[in-house]
Coordinates of N, CA and C in Angstrom, one line a residue:
Chain A
E1 N -38.6 -33.6 -58.9 CA -39.9 -34.5 -59.1 C -41.0 -34.0 -57.6
V2 N -41.9 -34.4 -58.3 CA -43.5 -33.8 -56.6 C -43.3 -35.4 -56.0
Q3 N -43.4 -34.5 -54.7 CA -43.5 -35.0 -53.6 C -44.2 -34.8 -53.2
L4 N -45.3 -35.3 -51.8 CA -46.3 -35.0 -51.1 C -45.7 -35.5 -49.5
V5 N -45.5 -35.2 -48.4 CA -45.0 -36.6 -47.5 C -46.3 -35.2 -46.4
E6 N -47.1 -36.7 -45.5 CA -48.1 -36.1 -44.8 C -47.4 -37.0 -43.7
S7 N -47.6 -36.1 -42.1 CA -47.7 -36.5 -41.1 C -48.8 -35.8 -39.9
G8 N -49.1 -36.4 -39.4 CA -49.7 -35.2 -37.7 C -51.5 -36.4 -37.5
G9 N -51.4 -37.6 -37.8 CA -52.2 -38.4 -37.9 C -51.9 -39.1 -36.5
G10 N -53.0 -39.8 -35.9 CA -53.4 -40.6 -34.6 C -53.9 -41.0 -34.3
L11 N -54.3 -41.5 -33.3 CA -55.6 -41.7 -32.7 C -56.4 -40.6 -31.7
T12 N -57.1 -39.9 -31.0 CA -57.8 -39.1 -30.6 C -59.4 -39.3 -30.0
Q13 N -60.1 -38.5 -29.3 CA -61.0 -38.7 -28.8 C -62.2 -38.2 -28.8
R14 N -63.5 -38.3 -29.1 CA -64.4 -37.7 -29.7 C -64.4 -36.2 -29.6
G15 N -64.5 -35.0 -29.7 CA -64.1 -34.0 -29.7 C -62.8 -33.3 -29.9
G16 N -62.1 -34.8 -29.8 CA -60.7 -33.9 -29.9 C -60.5 -33.2 -31.3
S17 N -59.2 -33.0 -31.4 CA -58.6 -32.0 -32.2 C -56.9 -32.3 -32.8
L18 N -56.8 -32.6 -34.1 CA -56.0 -33.3 -34.6 C -55.3 -32.3 -35.7
I19 N -54.1 -31.8 -36.2 CA -53.5 -30.9 -37.4 C -53.0 -32.0 -38.7
L20 N -53.2 -32.2 -39.2 CA -52.5 -32.5 -40.5 C -51.4 -31.5 -41.2
S21 N -50.0 -32.0 -41.5 CA -49.4 -31.8 -42.9 C -49.6 -32.3 -43.2
C22 N -48.7 -31.4 -44.5 CA -48.3 -31.9 -46.1 C -47.1 -31.2 -46.1
A23 N -46.0 -31.8 -46.2 CA -44.6 -31.1 -46.8 C -44.9 -30.9 -48.5
A24 N -44.5 -30.2 -49.2 CA -44.7 -30.4 -50.7 C -43.4 -30.4 -51.4
S25 N -42.6 -31.3 -51.8 CA -41.3 -30.7 -53.0 C -41.3 -31.1 -54.3
G26 N -40.6 -30.4 -55.0 CA -40.7 -30.5 -56.5 C -41.8 -29.1 -57.1
F27 N -42.4 -28.4 -56.5 CA -43.7 -27.7 -57.0 C -44.1 -26.5 -56.1
T28 N -44.4 -25.2 -55.8 CA -45.4 -24.4 -55.0 C -46.3 -24.6 -54.7
V29 N -46.6 -24.9 -53.7 CA -47.7 -25.1 -52.6 C -48.4 -23.8 -53.1
S30 N -47.8 -22.6 -52.7 CA -48.8 -21.2 -53.1 C -49.2 -21.2 -54.2
N31 N -48.7 -21.9 -55.8 CA -48.8 -21.7 -56.5 C -50.1 -22.6 -57.2
S32 N -50.6 -23.2 -56.6 CA -50.9 -24.6 -56.8 C -52.7 -24.8 -56.0
F33 N -53.7 -25.4 -56.3 CA -54.3 -25.9 -56.3 C -53.8 -27.1 -55.3
M34 N -55.3 -27.1 -54.1 CA -54.1 -28.2 -53.6 C -55.6 -29.2 -52.4
T35 N -55.5 -29.9 -51.8 CA -56.7 -30.5 -51.6 C -56.3 -31.6 -50.7
W36 N -57.5 -32.2 -50.1 CA -57.2 -33.3 -48.7 C -58.3 -34.4 -49.5
V37 N -58.1 -35.3 -49.3 CA -60.0 -36.2 -49.6 C -59.3 -37.0 -48.8
R38 N -59.9 -38.0 -47.9 CA -59.8 -38.7 -47.0 C -60.9 -40.1 -47.5
Q39 N -60.3 -41.2 -46.4 CA -60.7 -42.9 -46.8 C -61.0 -43.7 -46.0
A40 N -62.5 -43.7 -45.8 CA -63.5 -44.2 -44.4 C -62.3 -45.5 -44.9
P41 N -62.5 -46.3 -43.7 CA -62.4 -47.6 -43.3 C -62.9 -48.8 -44.6
G42 N -62.4 -49.2 -45.3 CA -63.6 -50.0 -46.6 C -64.1 -49.6 -47.9
K43 N -63.8 -48.0 -47.3 CA -65.2 -47.1 -48.2 C -63.9 -46.6 -49.8
G44 N -65.2 -45.7 -50.3 CA -64.5 -45.0 -50.9 C -63.6 -43.5 -50.7
L45 N -63.0 -43.1 -51.9 CA -62.5 -41.9 -51.6 C -63.9 -40.3 -51.5
E46 N -63.3 -39.5 -50.3 CA -64.3 -38.4 -50.6 C -63.4 -37.3 -49.9
Y47 N -63.6 -36.1 -51.4 CA -63.3 -34.9 -51.3 C -63.8 -33.8 -49.9
V48 N -62.6 -33.3 -48.6 CA -63.0 -33.1 -47.7 C -62.8 -31.6 -47.7
S49 N -61.8 -31.1 -48.8 CA -61.1 -29.4 -48.6 C -60.8 -28.8 -49.9
V50 N -60.4 -27.9 -50.1 CA -59.7 -27.6 -51.2 C -59.1 -25.8 -51.2
I51 N -58.1 -25.4 -51.4 CA -57.7 -24.5 -51.4 C -56.8 -23.7 -53.2
Y52 N -57.3 -22.9 -53.2 CA -56.9 -22.1 -55.0 C -55.4 -21.5 -54.5
S53 N -55.0 -21.6 -56.1 CA -53.9 -20.8 -55.7 C -53.9 -19.0 -55.0
G54 N -54.9 -19.0 -55.5 CA -55.6 -17.2 -54.3 C -56.1 -17.0 -53.1
G55 N -56.0 -18.6 -52.3 CA -56.4 -18.9 -51.4 C -57.6 -18.8 -50.5
I56 N -58.9 -18.4 -51.8 CA -60.2 -19.7 -51.3 C -60.0 -21.1 -51.5
S57 N -61.2 -21.4 -49.9 CA -60.9 -22.2 -49.7 C -62.8 -23.1 -49.9
Y58 N -63.2 -24.4 -50.2 CA -64.0 -25.2 -49.5 C -64.0 -26.5 -48.7
Y59 N -64.9 -26.5 -48.2 CA -64.9 -27.8 -47.7 C -66.4 -28.5 -48.0
A60 N -65.6 -29.6 -47.3 CA -67.5 -30.9 -48.1 C -68.3 -29.8 -46.3
D61 N -69.4 -30.2 -46.8 CA -70.7 -30.3 -45.9 C -70.3 -30.5 -44.3
S62 N -70.1 -32.8 -45.0 CA -69.8 -32.4 -43.3 C -68.5 -32.3 -42.1
V63 N -67.2 -31.3 -43.0 CA -66.7 -31.0 -42.4 C -66.8 -29.0 -42.1
K64 N -67.5 -28.9 -42.7 CA -67.6 -27.4 -42.7 C -67.8 -26.6 -41.0
G65 N -67.3 -25.7 -40.7 CA -66.9 -25.3 -39.8 C -66.3 -26.3 -38.1
R66 N -65.7 -26.8 -38.9 CA -64.7 -27.7 -37.7 C -63.4 -28.0 -38.6
F67 N -63.2 -28.0 -40.1 CA -62.0 -28.5 -40.1 C -61.4 -26.9 -41.0
T68 N -60.2 -27.0 -41.1 CA -59.7 -25.8 -41.4 C -58.5 -25.2 -42.3
I69 N -57.8 -25.3 -43.8 CA -56.8 -26.0 -44.5 C -56.5 -24.3 -44.2
S70 N -55.1 -24.7 -44.7 CA -54.2 -23.8 -44.4 C -52.6 -24.0 -45.5
R71 N -51.9 -23.1 -45.5 CA -50.9 -23.7 -46.0 C -49.4 -22.2 -45.6
D72 N -48.5 -23.3 -45.2 CA -47.3 -22.2 -44.7 C -46.4 -22.4 -46.3
N73 N -46.3 -21.0 -47.4 CA -46.0 -20.6 -48.0 C -44.2 -20.6 -47.8
S74 N -43.5 -20.5 -46.8 CA -42.2 -20.1 -46.2 C -41.4 -21.7 -46.6
N75 N -42.6 -22.7 -46.2 CA -42.2 -24.0 -45.7 C -42.2 -24.5 -46.9
N76 N -43.5 -24.6 -47.7 CA -44.4 -25.0 -49.0 C -45.1 -26.2 -48.9
T77 N -45.8 -26.2 -47.3 CA -46.9 -27.3 -46.5 C -48.0 -26.7 -46.6
L78 N -49.0 -27.5 -46.5 CA -49.9 -27.8 -46.5 C -50.7 -28.1 -45.3
F79 N -51.5 -27.6 -44.7 CA -52.2 -27.9 -43.5 C -54.1 -28.3 -43.6
L80 N -54.4 -29.3 -42.7 CA -55.5 -29.3 -42.1 C -56.1 -29.3 -40.2
Q81 N -56.5 -28.1 -40.3 CA -56.3 -28.3 -38.6 C -58.3 -28.6 -38.6
M82 N -58.0 -30.2 -37.7 CA -58.7 -30.3 -37.7 C -59.7 -30.6 -36.4
N83 N -61.0 -29.7 -35.7 CA -61.5 -29.8 -34.4 C -62.7 -30.0 -34.3
N84 N -63.4 -31.1 -33.4 CA -64.8 -30.8 -32.7 C -64.7 -32.7 -33.4
L85 N -63.6 -33.8 -33.4 CA -63.4 -34.6 -34.5 C -64.8 -36.0 -34.1
R86 N -65.3 -36.5 -34.7 CA -66.6 -37.2 -34.9 C -65.8 -38.6 -34.7
A87 N -66.5 -39.4 -34.2 CA -66.3 -40.8 -34.9 C -65.9 -41.0 -36.4
E88 N -67.2 -40.7 -37.0 CA -67.1 -40.6 -38.9 C -66.3 -40.1 -39.7
D89 N -65.1 -39.3 -38.9 CA -64.0 -38.8 -39.0 C -63.0 -39.5 -39.8
T90 N -63.0 -40.5 -38.7 CA -62.2 -42.1 -38.9 C -62.0 -42.1 -40.3
A91 N -60.6 -42.3 -40.7 CA -60.2 -42.5 -42.2 C -58.7 -41.6 -42.1
V92 N -58.4 -42.6 -43.2 CA -56.7 -42.1 -44.2 C -57.1 -40.9 -44.7
Y93 N -56.9 -40.2 -44.3 CA -56.4 -38.3 -45.1 C -55.1 -38.6 -45.7
Y94 N -55.5 -38.2 -47.2 CA -53.8 -37.8 -48.3 C -54.2 -36.0 -48.5
C95 N -53.5 -35.4 -49.0 CA -53.2 -34.3 -49.5 C -52.4 -34.7 -51.0
A96 N -53.4 -33.8 -51.5 CA -53.2 -34.2 -53.0 C -53.0 -33.0 -53.7
R97 N -51.9 -32.9 -55.1 CA -52.4 -31.7 -55.7 C -53.1 -31.4 -57.1
L98 N -54.0 -30.5 -57.3 CA -55.2 -30.4 -58.0 C -55.3 -29.6 -59.2
I99 N -55.1 -30.1 -60.4 CA -54.6 -29.4 -61.6 C -55.9 -28.5 -61.8
S100 N -56.3 -27.8 -61.9 CA -57.0 -27.2 -63.0 C -58.7 -27.5 -62.3
R101 N -58.9 -27.9 -60.9 CA -60.4 -28.1 -60.4 C -60.2 -29.5 -61.5
D102 N -59.3 -30.2 -61.9 CA -59.5 -31.5 -63.2 C -59.3 -33.2 -62.5
Y103 N -57.8 -33.0 -62.3 CA -57.1 -34.5 -61.7 C -56.5 -34.5 -60.6
L104 N -55.9 -35.0 -60.0 CA -55.2 -35.3 -58.7 C -54.3 -35.5 -59.4
E105 N -52.8 -34.7 -59.6 CA -52.2 -35.5 -60.1 C -51.0 -35.8 -59.3
S106 N -51.0 -35.3 -57.9 CA -49.7 -36.4 -56.8 C -50.7 -36.5 -56.4
W107 N -50.2 -37.3 -55.1 CA -51.1 -37.5 -53.4 C -50.0 -37.9 -53.2
G108 N -50.2 -38.0 -51.5 CA -49.1 -38.0 -50.9 C -49.4 -39.7 -50.3
Q109 N -48.6 -40.2 -49.1 CA -48.6 -41.7 -48.8 C -49.7 -41.6 -47.8
G110 N -50.3 -40.6 -47.1 CA -52.3 -41.3 -46.5 C -51.4 -40.8 -44.7
A111 N -53.0 -40.4 -43.9 CA -52.5 -40.2 -42.4 C -53.7 -40.8 -42.3
L112 N -53.2 -41.6 -40.6 CA -54.3 -42.2 -40.0 C -54.5 -41.6 -39.2
V113 N -56.1 -41.1 -39.3 CA -57.0 -40.5 -38.2 C -57.8 -41.3 -37.7
T114 N -58.2 -41.9 -36.6 CA -58.9 -42.7 -35.8 C -59.2 -41.7 -34.4
V115 N -60.7 -41.9 -34.8 CA -61.5 -41.2 -33.7 C -61.7 -42.1 -33.2
S116 N -61.8 -41.9 -31.4 CA -62.7 -43.0 -30.7 C -63.9 -42.7 -29.6
S117 N -65.1 -42.9 -29.6 CA -66.0 -43.1 -29.0 C -66.6 -43.1 -27.5
Chain B
S1 N -74.0 -36.4 -55.4 CA -73.9 -37.2 -54.7 C -72.7 -38.3 -55.6
A2 N -72.4 -39.2 -55.0 CA -70.7 -39.9 -55.7 C -71.5 -40.4 -56.7
L3 N -70.8 -40.6 -57.6 CA -70.8 -41.3 -59.2 C -71.1 -42.7 -58.6
T4 N -71.6 -43.6 -59.6 CA -71.8 -44.8 -59.7 C -71.0 -45.4 -60.2
Q5 N -70.3 -46.8 -59.8 CA -69.9 -47.3 -60.6 C -69.8 -48.9 -60.0
P6 N -69.2 -50.1 -60.7 CA -69.9 -51.5 -60.2 C -69.3 -52.3 -58.7
A7 N -69.8 -52.9 -58.4 CA -68.4 -52.7 -57.1 C -67.1 -53.7 -57.2
S8 N -67.5 -54.5 -58.3 CA -66.6 -55.6 -58.4 C -66.4 -55.9 -60.0
V9 N -65.4 -55.9 -60.8 CA -65.2 -56.6 -61.8 C -64.2 -57.6 -61.9
S10 N -64.3 -58.8 -62.8 CA -63.0 -59.9 -62.5 C -62.9 -59.8 -64.3
G11 N -61.6 -60.6 -64.3 CA -61.4 -61.0 -65.4 C -59.7 -62.0 -65.7
S12 N -59.9 -63.0 -66.4 CA -58.5 -63.7 -66.4 C -57.5 -62.9 -67.5
P13 N -56.8 -63.0 -67.5 CA -55.3 -62.4 -67.1 C -55.2 -62.7 -69.4
G14 N -54.9 -62.0 -70.0 CA -54.8 -61.2 -71.0 C -56.6 -60.9 -71.3
Q15 N -57.2 -60.9 -70.8 CA -58.4 -60.3 -70.9 C -58.4 -58.7 -71.1
S16 N -59.4 -58.0 -71.6 CA -59.7 -57.2 -71.6 C -61.2 -56.9 -70.2
I17 N -61.2 -55.9 -69.8 CA -62.2 -55.3 -69.0 C -62.7 -54.2 -68.9
T18 N -64.0 -54.1 -68.9 CA -64.7 -52.6 -68.7 C -65.2 -51.4 -67.3
I19 N -64.3 -50.4 -66.5 CA -65.4 -50.2 -65.6 C -66.3 -49.1 -65.8
S20 N -67.7 -49.4 -65.4 CA -68.0 -48.3 -65.6 C -68.7 -47.0 -65.2
C21 N -68.5 -45.6 -64.8 CA -68.9 -44.4 -64.1 C -69.9 -43.9 -64.4
T22 N -71.1 -43.9 -63.8 CA -72.2 -42.9 -64.1 C -72.6 -42.0 -63.3
G23 N -72.9 -40.8 -63.9 CA -73.7 -39.3 -63.4 C -74.2 -39.0 -63.8
S24 N -73.9 -37.3 -64.4 CA -75.3 -36.5 -64.8 C -75.0 -36.1 -65.6
T25 N -75.9 -35.1 -66.5 CA -75.6 -33.9 -67.0 C -74.4 -32.9 -66.2
S26 N -74.6 -33.1 -65.3 CA -74.1 -31.6 -63.7 C -72.7 -32.2 -63.7
D27 N -71.7 -33.5 -64.0 CA -70.8 -33.8 -64.0 C -70.3 -34.2 -65.2
I28 N -70.0 -35.3 -65.4 CA -69.3 -36.2 -66.0 C -70.6 -35.7 -67.7
G29 N -71.7 -35.7 -67.9 CA -72.0 -35.4 -68.8 C -71.8 -33.9 -69.7
G30 N -71.2 -33.4 -68.6 CA -70.9 -32.0 -68.7 C -70.5 -31.3 -69.0
Y31 N -69.0 -32.1 -69.3 CA -67.5 -31.9 -68.7 C -66.6 -32.6 -69.5
D32 N -65.6 -32.6 -70.1 CA -64.4 -33.8 -70.5 C -63.2 -33.1 -69.3
F33 N -64.0 -33.4 -67.7 CA -63.3 -33.8 -66.6 C -63.0 -35.3 -66.2
V34 N -62.6 -35.8 -66.5 CA -63.1 -37.6 -65.7 C -61.4 -38.2 -65.4
S35 N -62.1 -38.1 -64.8 CA -60.4 -39.1 -64.1 C -60.6 -40.3 -63.1
W36 N -59.4 -40.8 -63.5 CA -59.8 -42.3 -63.2 C -58.4 -42.5 -62.6
Y37 N -58.5 -43.5 -60.9 CA -57.6 -43.6 -60.2 C -57.2 -45.2 -59.7
Q38 N -56.2 -45.6 -59.7 CA -55.7 -47.1 -59.1 C -55.5 -46.8 -57.3
Q39 N -55.8 -47.7 -57.2 CA -55.8 -48.4 -55.8 C -55.2 -49.4 -54.7
H40 N -53.7 -49.9 -55.0 CA -53.6 -51.4 -54.6 C -53.9 -51.6 -52.8
P41 N -54.0 -52.4 -51.9 CA -54.9 -52.3 -51.0 C -53.4 -51.4 -50.1
G42 N -53.8 -50.4 -49.5 CA -52.7 -49.8 -48.1 C -51.6 -48.5 -48.7
K43 N -51.7 -48.4 -50.3 CA -51.7 -47.4 -50.7 C -52.3 -45.9 -51.5
A44 N -51.3 -45.1 -51.5 CA -52.2 -44.2 -52.3 C -52.8 -44.3 -53.3
P45 N -53.9 -43.6 -53.6 CA -54.4 -43.9 -55.6 C -53.1 -43.3 -56.2
K46 N -53.6 -43.6 -57.5 CA -52.4 -43.8 -58.6 C -53.5 -42.7 -60.3
L47 N -52.7 -41.9 -60.5 CA -53.6 -40.8 -61.3 C -53.2 -41.7 -62.7
M48 N -54.9 -42.5 -63.1 CA -54.4 -43.7 -64.7 C -54.6 -43.2 -66.6
I49 N -55.9 -42.5 -65.4 CA -56.5 -41.4 -66.8 C -56.8 -39.9 -66.4
Y50 N -56.3 -39.0 -67.4 CA -57.6 -37.3 -66.6 C -58.1 -37.1 -68.6
D51 N -58.7 -36.0 -68.2 CA -59.8 -35.6 -69.4 C -60.3 -36.4 -70.2
V52 N -61.2 -37.5 -69.2 CA -61.4 -38.9 -69.7 C -61.0 -40.2 -70.9
H53 N -59.5 -39.3 -71.8 CA -58.9 -40.2 -72.3 C -57.4 -40.3 -71.9
K54 N -57.2 -39.0 -71.7 CA -55.4 -39.2 -71.6 C -55.2 -39.5 -70.8
R55 N -53.6 -40.5 -71.2 CA -52.7 -40.5 -69.9 C -51.1 -40.2 -69.5
P56 N -51.3 -40.0 -68.4 CA -50.3 -39.5 -67.7 C -48.5 -40.3 -68.5
S57 N -47.8 -39.9 -68.2 CA -46.7 -40.3 -68.6 C -46.2 -41.5 -68.0
G58 N -46.2 -42.3 -67.9 CA -46.0 -43.2 -67.6 C -47.1 -44.6 -67.1
V59 N -47.5 -44.4 -67.4 CA -49.0 -45.1 -67.6 C -49.1 -46.4 -68.6
S60 N -49.6 -47.5 -68.5 CA -49.7 -48.2 -69.6 C -50.2 -48.0 -70.7
D61 N -50.1 -48.4 -71.9 CA -51.5 -48.0 -72.7 C -52.2 -49.4 -72.8
R62 N -52.7 -50.0 -71.9 CA -53.6 -50.7 -71.8 C -54.8 -50.0 -71.4
F63 N -54.3 -48.9 -70.6 CA -55.5 -48.5 -69.7 C -56.0 -47.6 -71.1
S64 N -57.4 -47.2 -71.2 CA -57.7 -46.2 -72.2 C -59.4 -45.9 -71.8
G65 N -59.5 -44.3 -71.6 CA -61.1 -44.1 -70.9 C -61.3 -43.6 -72.3
S66 N -62.8 -43.9 -72.0 CA -63.6 -42.8 -73.1 C -65.1 -42.5 -72.3
K67 N -66.1 -41.8 -72.8 CA -67.4 -41.1 -72.0 C -68.5 -41.7 -72.9
S68 N -69.6 -41.9 -72.6 CA -70.1 -41.3 -73.9 C -71.7 -40.8 -72.8
G69 N -72.1 -39.8 -72.6 CA -73.1 -39.7 -72.1 C -73.2 -39.1 -70.7
N70 N -74.1 -39.5 -69.9 CA -73.2 -39.2 -68.7 C -72.5 -40.9 -68.2
T71 N -72.2 -41.3 -69.0 CA -71.4 -42.9 -68.0 C -70.0 -42.3 -69.1
A72 N -68.6 -42.5 -68.4 CA -67.5 -43.4 -68.4 C -67.0 -44.6 -68.1
S73 N -66.4 -44.5 -68.8 CA -65.7 -45.7 -68.5 C -64.1 -45.8 -68.9
L74 N -63.2 -46.9 -68.1 CA -61.9 -47.1 -68.4 C -61.8 -48.7 -68.7
T75 N -61.0 -48.9 -69.4 CA -61.1 -50.1 -70.1 C -59.5 -50.3 -70.0
I76 N -58.9 -51.7 -69.4 CA -58.5 -52.6 -68.8 C -57.6 -53.8 -69.7
S77 N -57.0 -54.0 -71.3 CA -56.3 -54.2 -71.9 C -54.8 -55.5 -71.8
G78 N -55.0 -56.5 -72.1 CA -54.3 -56.9 -71.7 C -54.2 -57.4 -69.8
L79 N -55.3 -57.6 -69.4 CA -55.7 -57.8 -67.9 C -53.5 -58.9 -66.8
Q80 N -53.6 -58.2 -66.7 CA -52.0 -58.8 -65.8 C -52.3 -58.6 -64.0
A81 N -51.5 -59.4 -64.0 CA -52.2 -60.4 -62.3 C -51.9 -58.1 -61.3
E82 N -50.9 -57.7 -61.5 CA -50.6 -56.5 -61.2 C -51.4 -55.3 -61.5
D83 N -52.9 -55.5 -62.7 CA -53.5 -55.0 -61.8 C -55.1 -54.8 -60.9
E84 N -54.9 -55.9 -60.8 CA -55.4 -56.4 -59.4 C -55.4 -55.5 -58.3
A85 N -56.3 -54.4 -57.9 CA -56.5 -53.3 -57.4 C -57.6 -52.5 -57.1
D86 N -58.4 -51.5 -56.6 CA -59.6 -50.8 -56.7 C -59.3 -50.0 -57.7
Y87 N -60.3 -49.3 -58.6 CA -60.3 -48.5 -59.3 C -61.5 -47.6 -58.7
H88 N -61.0 -45.4 -58.7 CA -62.3 -44.7 -58.8 C -61.9 -43.7 -59.5
C89 N -63.2 -43.1 -60.2 CA -63.5 -42.5 -61.4 C -63.9 -40.7 -60.4
S90 N -63.7 -39.6 -60.9 CA -63.8 -38.3 -60.6 C -64.3 -37.7 -61.5
S91 N -64.7 -37.3 -61.0 CA -65.3 -35.8 -62.6 C -66.0 -34.3 -61.6
Y92 N -64.9 -33.6 -62.6 CA -65.4 -32.2 -61.8 C -67.7 -31.9 -61.6
T93 N -67.4 -31.1 -61.2 CA -69.2 -30.9 -61.5 C -69.6 -30.1 -60.8
K94 N -70.7 -29.4 -61.6 CA -71.3 -27.7 -61.3 C -71.6 -27.7 -60.0
T95 N -71.9 -28.6 -59.2 CA -73.1 -28.0 -58.1 C -71.8 -28.0 -56.3
S96 N -70.8 -28.2 -57.1 CA -69.5 -28.1 -55.9 C -68.4 -27.6 -56.4
P97 N -67.6 -27.0 -55.5 CA -66.5 -26.6 -56.0 C -65.3 -27.8 -55.9
L98 N -66.0 -28.5 -54.6 CA -64.9 -29.6 -54.7 C -65.7 -30.5 -55.9
G99 N -64.8 -31.9 -56.4 CA -64.5 -33.0 -57.4 C -65.7 -33.9 -56.8
V100 N -66.4 -34.8 -57.1 CA -66.9 -35.5 -56.8 C -66.4 -37.3 -57.1
F101 N -66.0 -38.2 -56.4 CA -65.8 -39.7 -56.7 C -66.8 -40.4 -57.0
G102 N -66.6 -41.4 -57.6 CA -67.3 -43.0 -58.1 C -67.2 -43.3 -56.9
T103 N -68.0 -45.0 -56.9 CA -68.1 -44.9 -55.6 C -67.1 -46.2 -55.3
G104 N -65.9 -46.4 -56.5 CA -65.1 -47.7 -56.6 C -65.5 -48.7 -56.2
T105 N -64.4 -49.6 -57.8 CA -64.8 -50.8 -58.3 C -63.4 -51.6 -57.5
K106 N -64.3 -52.8 -57.2 CA -62.7 -53.9 -57.3 C -62.8 -54.8 -58.3
V107 N -61.1 -54.9 -58.9 CA -60.5 -55.5 -59.7 C -59.9 -56.6 -59.7
T108 N -60.9 -57.9 -60.1 CA -59.9 -59.6 -59.8 C -59.7 -59.9 -60.4
V109 N -58.5 -60.1 -60.8 CA -57.7 -61.1 -61.7 C -57.9 -62.4 -61.3
L110 N -58.8 -63.1 -62.1 CA -58.7 -64.7 -61.4 C -57.6 -65.1 -62.6

């Protein structure tokens, strides 16, 4: 059974940093396309970043240069390093397994990130 | 930019409702890579439809998807109380290596 478990959310001040982790089971992260999707309070879903199985990564313009997606193959875990956080980054962050740039097959439970100004 | 969905749709138990999702030739109109997600309050989204009309194992056949031109649609037949949730569409887009989501629709069962 595929399972994704996120951790690392919390409260930080503007300009601060946080790292989110997403521990995967039931499949191999390094062989998959993985994404981070966020949802601001009362808002819709927004793609934040994607990392392909080959290691290439992409970012939304709103986080480019501030966020870094990475993975630890030995621990089958996905990460999102978030630096220089802004109030508008406040959201629930979900990791998800992306199938062929097509659809998000499995989702984590979400991690709340709150940035105070 | 985000795909356009109606903010809300409602229906009575047993009725059918349809949620639209409008994009452009760069996304919905150009590719059959449309997916739909159900999200109950405080929960993670759940995949309901992929590749316009395909259902993952375990998803009720009361949920169906279709597409015409630049607009995709999700139909829920035999509406039930448990269907009350937010629904989000998504599509592959040639303008970004990331996908694009819709604005989201709240479904209310009267």
